[in-house]
Tab-separated table of C-alpha atoms in Angstrom:
chain	number	residue	atom	x	y	z
T	384	MET	CA	147.929	-67.511	26.382
T	385	ALA	CA	148.729	-71.111	25.510
T	386	ASP	CA	151.057	-69.852	22.667
T	387	SER	CA	152.626	-67.425	25.297
T	388	VAL	CA	153.137	-70.391	27.840
T	389	SER	CA	154.750	-72.718	25.013
T	390	ARG	CA	157.089	-69.994	24.050
T	391	HIS	CA	158.027	-69.300	27.507
T	392	VAL	CA	158.800	-72.990	27.975
T	393	GLU	CA	160.697	-73.250	24.705
T	394	GLU	CA	163.088	-70.125	25.603
T	395	CYS	CA	163.640	-71.609	29.098
T	396	ALA	CA	164.488	-75.040	27.368
T	397	GLU	CA	167.001	-73.216	24.988
T	398	TRP	CA	168.515	-71.162	27.954
T	399	LEU	CA	169.194	-74.238	29.728
T	400	ALA	CA	170.771	-76.248	26.918
T	401	ASP	CA	173.053	-73.162	26.331
T	402	ALA	CA	173.821	-73.016	30.135
T	403	TYR	CA	175.182	-76.511	29.944
T	404	ARG	CA	177.198	-75.681	26.770
T	405	ARG	CA	178.650	-72.775	28.746
T	406	TRP	CA	179.392	-74.971	31.837
T	407	MET	CA	181.060	-77.619	29.850
T	408	ARG	CA	183.156	-74.995	27.978
T	409	ARG	CA	184.175	-73.367	31.421
T	410	SER	CA	187.985	-72.706	32.286
T	411	TYR	CA	189.289	-75.198	34.427
T	412	PRO	CA	189.396	-75.822	37.375
T	413	LYS	CA	186.526	-73.379	37.677
T	414	ASP	CA	185.156	-70.096	35.956
T	415	SER	CA	184.514	-68.111	39.271
T	416	ALA	CA	182.054	-65.724	37.658
T	417	LEU	CA	180.082	-68.028	35.454
T	418	TRP	CA	178.241	-69.787	38.229
T	419	HIS	CA	176.438	-66.494	39.056
T	420	GLU	CA	175.181	-66.440	35.668
T	421	LEU	CA	173.666	-69.967	35.647
T	422	PHE	CA	172.923	-70.777	39.126
T	423	THR	CA	170.808	-69.642	42.313
T	424	PRO	CA	173.239	-69.044	45.303
T	425	ALA	CA	171.689	-71.872	46.911
T	426	MET	CA	172.235	-74.322	43.973
T	427	GLU	CA	176.015	-73.245	43.690
T	428	MET	CA	176.644	-73.902	47.527
T	429	LYS	CA	175.069	-77.338	46.978
T	430	ARG	CA	177.034	-77.917	43.896
T	431	CYS	CA	180.333	-77.308	46.012
T	432	ARG	CA	178.995	-79.633	48.681
T	433	ALA	CA	177.892	-82.418	46.555
T	434	ASN	CA	180.889	-82.583	44.094
T	435	ASN	CA	182.418	-86.057	44.673
T	436	GLY	CA	185.011	-86.988	41.973
T	437	CYS	CA	182.936	-85.817	39.217
T	438	ASP	CA	181.292	-82.384	38.254
T	439	TYR	CA	177.791	-82.411	39.917
T	440	VAL	CA	176.202	-80.510	37.041
T	441	THR	CA	177.104	-82.717	34.103
T	442	ARG	CA	177.941	-86.050	36.007
T	443	ALA	CA	181.226	-86.264	34.308
T	444	GLN	CA	184.902	-85.251	34.775
T	445	ASP	CA	185.269	-83.868	31.276
T	446	TYR	CA	183.492	-83.243	27.922
T	447	THR	CA	183.705	-84.137	24.369
T	448	GLU	CA	182.853	-82.065	21.212
T	449	TYR	CA	180.248	-84.732	20.518
T	450	ALA	CA	178.753	-84.258	23.907
T	451	LEU	CA	178.792	-80.331	23.255
T	452	GLN	CA	177.066	-80.358	19.996
T	453	HIS	CA	174.322	-82.773	21.057
T	454	ILE	CA	173.100	-81.055	24.476
T	455	SER	CA	169.335	-81.333	24.293
T	456	CYS	CA	166.526	-80.338	26.510
T	457	ARG	CA	163.033	-80.905	27.012
T	458	PRO	CA	160.217	-79.903	29.536
T	459	LEU	CA	159.204	-82.325	32.138
T	460	THR	CA	156.515	-80.427	33.952
T	461	GLU	CA	156.165	-76.830	35.306
T	462	GLY	CA	159.850	-75.545	35.881
T	463	TRP	CA	161.430	-78.941	35.467
T	464	TYR	CA	163.510	-79.844	32.385
T	465	GLU	CA	165.456	-82.940	31.413
T	466	VAL	CA	168.914	-82.201	30.026
T	467	THR	CA	170.357	-84.973	27.875
T	468	TYR	CA	173.647	-85.730	25.997
T	469	ALA	CA	175.930	-88.684	25.184
T	470	TRP	CA	179.747	-88.698	25.376
T	471	ARG	CA	179.858	-90.118	21.743
T	472	ASP	CA	177.667	-91.721	19.236
T	473	GLU	CA	175.974	-95.017	20.061
T	474	GLU	CA	176.910	-94.589	23.789
T	475	PRO	CA	174.200	-94.251	26.583
T	476	VAL	CA	172.495	-91.060	26.934
T	477	MET	CA	172.801	-89.238	30.228
T	478	ARG	CA	169.597	-88.016	31.497
T	479	ILE	CA	169.593	-85.072	34.012
T	480	PRO	CA	166.366	-83.596	35.775
T	481	VAL	CA	166.853	-79.788	36.245
T	482	GLN	CA	164.653	-77.341	37.916
T	483	VAL	CA	164.891	-73.823	36.534
T	484	VAL	CA	163.440	-70.631	38.593
T	485	TRP	CA	162.922	-67.249	37.611
T	486	THR	CA	164.939	-64.570	39.517
T	487	ASP	CA	165.470	-60.777	39.178
T	488	ASP	CA	168.350	-61.660	36.995
T	489	GLY	CA	166.707	-63.966	34.759
T	490	TRP	CA	166.391	-67.776	34.628
T	491	ARG	CA	168.694	-69.551	36.784
T	492	ILE	CA	169.410	-73.490	37.758
T	493	GLY	CA	167.551	-73.836	41.140
T	494	TYR	CA	168.449	-77.750	41.607
T	495	ILE	CA	169.855	-80.422	39.649
T	496	SER	CA	169.066	-84.048	40.811
T	497	PRO	CA	171.927	-86.377	41.646
T	498	TYR	CA	172.663	-89.134	39.393
T	499	TRP	CA	171.398	-91.830	41.924
T	500	ALA	CA	167.947	-90.270	42.265
T	501	GLU	CA	164.735	-92.234	41.304
T	502	ASP	CA	161.761	-90.862	39.325
T	503	GLN	CA	159.722	-88.564	41.392
T	504	ASP	CA	156.684	-86.358	41.163
T	505	TYR	CA	158.649	-83.131	40.852
T	506	ASN	CA	155.797	-80.826	41.421
T	507	ARG	CA	155.762	-82.204	45.003
T	508	LEU	CA	159.559	-82.893	45.452
T	509	PHE	CA	160.138	-80.089	47.951
T	510	ASP	CA	156.772	-80.551	49.863
T	511	ILE	CA	158.341	-81.611	53.096
T	512	VAL	CA	157.389	-80.559	56.492
T	513	PRO	CA	160.144	-81.331	59.260
T	514	ASP	CA	159.186	-82.109	62.860
T	515	THR	CA	159.467	-79.446	65.738
T	516	ILE	CA	162.224	-80.655	67.827
T	517	ASP	CA	161.100	-82.404	70.901
T	518	ASP	CA	163.848	-82.857	73.738
T	519	CYS	CA	161.387	-84.453	76.140
T	520	SER	CA	162.431	-87.902	75.493
T	521	ALA	CA	165.614	-89.629	74.115
T	522	SER	CA	163.851	-91.103	71.050
T	523	ARG	CA	161.817	-88.169	70.307
T	524	LEU	CA	165.052	-85.783	70.227
T	525	VAL	CA	166.688	-88.114	67.843
T	526	GLN	CA	163.731	-88.377	65.467
T	527	THR	CA	162.883	-84.634	65.552
T	528	PHE	CA	166.352	-83.389	65.407
T	529	TYR	CA	167.232	-85.371	62.455
T	530	SER	CA	164.289	-84.327	60.681
T	531	GLN	CA	165.196	-80.696	61.027
T	532	TYR	CA	168.870	-81.057	60.540
T	533	ALA	CA	168.368	-82.950	57.224
T	534	SER	CA	165.620	-80.709	56.132
T	535	ILE	CA	167.965	-77.678	56.179
T	536	TYR	CA	170.216	-79.296	53.855
T	537	ALA	CA	167.229	-81.009	51.697
T	538	LEU	CA	165.646	-77.671	51.159
T	539	MET	CA	168.959	-75.737	50.628
T	540	ASN	CA	167.745	-72.916	52.955
T	541	PRO	CA	169.369	-69.426	52.997
T	542	GLY	CA	171.864	-69.137	55.784
T	543	LEU	CA	172.324	-73.230	55.864
T	544	GLU	CA	175.563	-73.089	57.876
T	545	GLU	CA	174.164	-70.674	60.401
T	546	GLN	CA	170.996	-72.743	60.935
T	547	LEU	CA	172.948	-76.079	61.172
T	548	GLU	CA	175.165	-74.475	63.848
T	549	THR	CA	172.261	-73.254	65.847
T	550	LEU	CA	170.981	-76.668	66.006
T	551	ARG	CA	174.221	-78.398	67.018
T	552	LYS	CA	174.889	-75.692	69.803
T	553	THR	CA	171.305	-75.833	70.876
T	554	TYR	CA	170.485	-79.491	70.993
T	555	ALA	CA	173.877	-81.367	71.303
T	556	THR	CA	176.493	-81.491	73.930
T	557	GLU	CA	180.130	-80.009	74.144
T	558	ARG	CA	181.212	-83.429	73.347
T	559	LEU	CA	179.466	-83.787	70.165
T	560	ASN	CA	180.347	-80.421	69.085
T	561	ARG	CA	184.228	-81.067	69.651
T	562	GLN	CA	183.660	-84.206	67.363
T	563	PHE	CA	182.168	-81.862	64.840
T	564	GLU	CA	185.131	-79.408	65.141
T	565	LYS	CA	187.788	-81.878	65.289
T	566	VAL	CA	186.732	-83.459	61.987
T	567	ARG	CA	186.183	-80.004	60.345
T	568	LEU	CA	189.560	-79.035	61.184
T	569	ALA	CA	191.314	-82.379	60.351
T	570	LEU	CA	189.891	-82.178	56.704
T	571	GLU	CA	190.324	-78.342	56.124
T	572	GLY	CA	192.219	-77.856	52.792
T	573	ASP	CA	191.499	-81.596	52.104
T	574	MET	CA	189.398	-82.762	49.083
T	575	ASP	CA	187.083	-83.955	51.736
T	576	GLU	CA	186.506	-80.364	53.496
T	577	GLY	CA	183.133	-79.831	54.515
T	578	PHE	CA	182.237	-83.240	55.809
T	579	ASP	CA	179.545	-83.058	58.353
T	580	ILE	CA	179.848	-85.975	60.893
T	581	VAL	CA	176.113	-85.338	61.790
T	582	ILE	CA	174.835	-86.547	58.623
T	583	MET	CA	177.788	-88.622	57.643
T	584	GLY	CA	178.426	-86.689	54.353
T	585	HIS	CA	178.991	-83.289	52.722
T	586	ASP	CA	175.270	-82.935	51.660
T	587	PHE	CA	171.866	-84.527	52.487
T	588	ASP	CA	169.503	-84.438	49.288
T	589	ILE	CA	165.814	-84.194	49.198
T	590	HIS	CA	165.570	-87.452	47.483
T	591	SER	CA	166.829	-89.069	50.584
T	592	PHE	CA	164.704	-87.421	53.059
T	593	LYS	CA	161.793	-89.858	53.119
T	594	SER	CA	164.487	-92.716	53.796
T	595	LEU	CA	165.861	-91.077	56.935
T	596	LYS	CA	165.218	-93.761	59.537
T	597	ILE	CA	165.887	-94.006	63.403
T	598	GLU	CA	166.195	-97.195	65.156
T	599	PRO	CA	166.764	-97.654	68.871
T	600	LEU	CA	169.530	-99.822	70.001
T	601	GLU	CA	169.693	-99.103	73.806
T	602	SER	CA	168.014	-96.694	75.898
T	603	THR	CA	170.390	-93.918	75.035
T	604	SER	CA	171.747	-94.944	71.489
T	605	PHE	CA	170.184	-95.075	68.011
T	606	ARG	CA	171.018	-96.096	64.364
T	607	VAL	CA	170.526	-93.541	62.025
T	608	SER	CA	170.367	-94.357	58.117
T	609	TYR	CA	169.234	-92.835	54.977
T	610	ARG	CA	169.582	-94.114	51.269
T	611	GLU	CA	170.809	-92.740	48.193
T	612	GLY	CA	168.931	-94.385	45.443
T	613	LYS	CA	168.038	-98.156	45.868
T	614	GLU	CA	171.745	-99.704	46.634
T	615	ARG	CA	173.538	-96.967	48.773
T	616	VAL	CA	172.745	-96.884	52.599
T	617	THR	CA	174.729	-94.631	54.857
T	618	ALA	CA	174.459	-95.676	58.436
T	619	TRP	CA	175.939	-94.469	61.760
T	620	GLU	CA	175.174	-94.733	65.644
T	621	VAL	CA	174.370	-91.627	67.802
T	622	SER	CA	174.102	-91.473	71.584
T	623	VAL	CA	172.147	-89.152	73.791
T	624	THR	CA	172.130	-87.861	77.278
T	625	CYS	CA	169.663	-86.137	79.846
T	626	ILE	CA	170.661	-82.593	81.035
T	627	ASP	CA	168.480	-81.017	83.804
T	628	GLY	CA	165.244	-82.646	82.227
T	629	HIS	CA	166.219	-82.057	78.504
T	630	TRP	CA	167.709	-84.770	76.124
T	631	LYS	CA	170.736	-83.631	74.044
T	632	MET	CA	172.689	-85.386	71.229
T	633	ASP	CA	175.909	-86.411	72.818
T	634	GLY	CA	178.162	-88.353	70.425
T	635	ILE	CA	178.790	-89.951	67.061
T	636	ASP	CA	179.766	-93.398	66.393
T	637	ALA	CA	181.001	-93.872	62.660
T	638	GLY	CA	181.443	-97.648	62.672
T	639	ASP	CA	183.328	-98.878	59.895
T	640	HIS	CA	182.835	-95.516	57.786
T	641	TRP	CA	186.054	-94.057	56.509
T	642	ILE	CA	185.729	-91.029	58.540
T	643	SER	CA	186.003	-93.108	61.843
T	644	SER	CA	189.956	-92.878	61.521
T	645	THR	CA	189.947	-89.314	61.592
T	646	LEU	CA	187.017	-89.169	64.354
T	647	ASN	CA	188.906	-91.599	66.769
T	648	GLU	CA	192.507	-89.997	66.309
């Protein structure tokens, strides 16, 4: 039994190292068929959302032959592996934690940690329980709404876009929904297409979930923030209003965030 498990882990590590080689060699700008052979559908959607100036999978904009020849992979814990490579000899080694899952079509990459992620207990990484939305008070609405909204991104739920839209339509006013649609249309076809003003970004990663923080400013306004790693903090303000005894999200104030110019046009 132990030998069988060991072989399974070794075979999966070899598959993952080869997957990274294939991805590095892919046709630019994108091999439209390759992703289906390497990623789960949820991971492919996340990859598209989270690409930010460099390739999310390799954390680089290109590759070298040295990198291609020196990709290696080692197991971390059940279902998790660390892919490593360096651009050139004596350069720092890139270390990328990756989750691999077994599907009806074979192994697929289910999740890739972002470059800023800190070390985690990977076996418990996705063990989060979002709050049930409570619209009976202003503070509870904001706290529980963001717990639900962020968790949909973080857990890479199937039907993600539809679930997010349902939350916006149910728990936000027409004003906030108009803000969302205004930004969406303004960025259509742009490199920042897909930006979500509700989370002030293109994606919300599971590593940020515990850092999600809601702070009251006034009775109907709150500061929302979260961290990506130790250094980067994203923060904005939200306002709420009460309609027929139920509180609703009413507006986003982006402050000095770059999206504010689009939001305020």
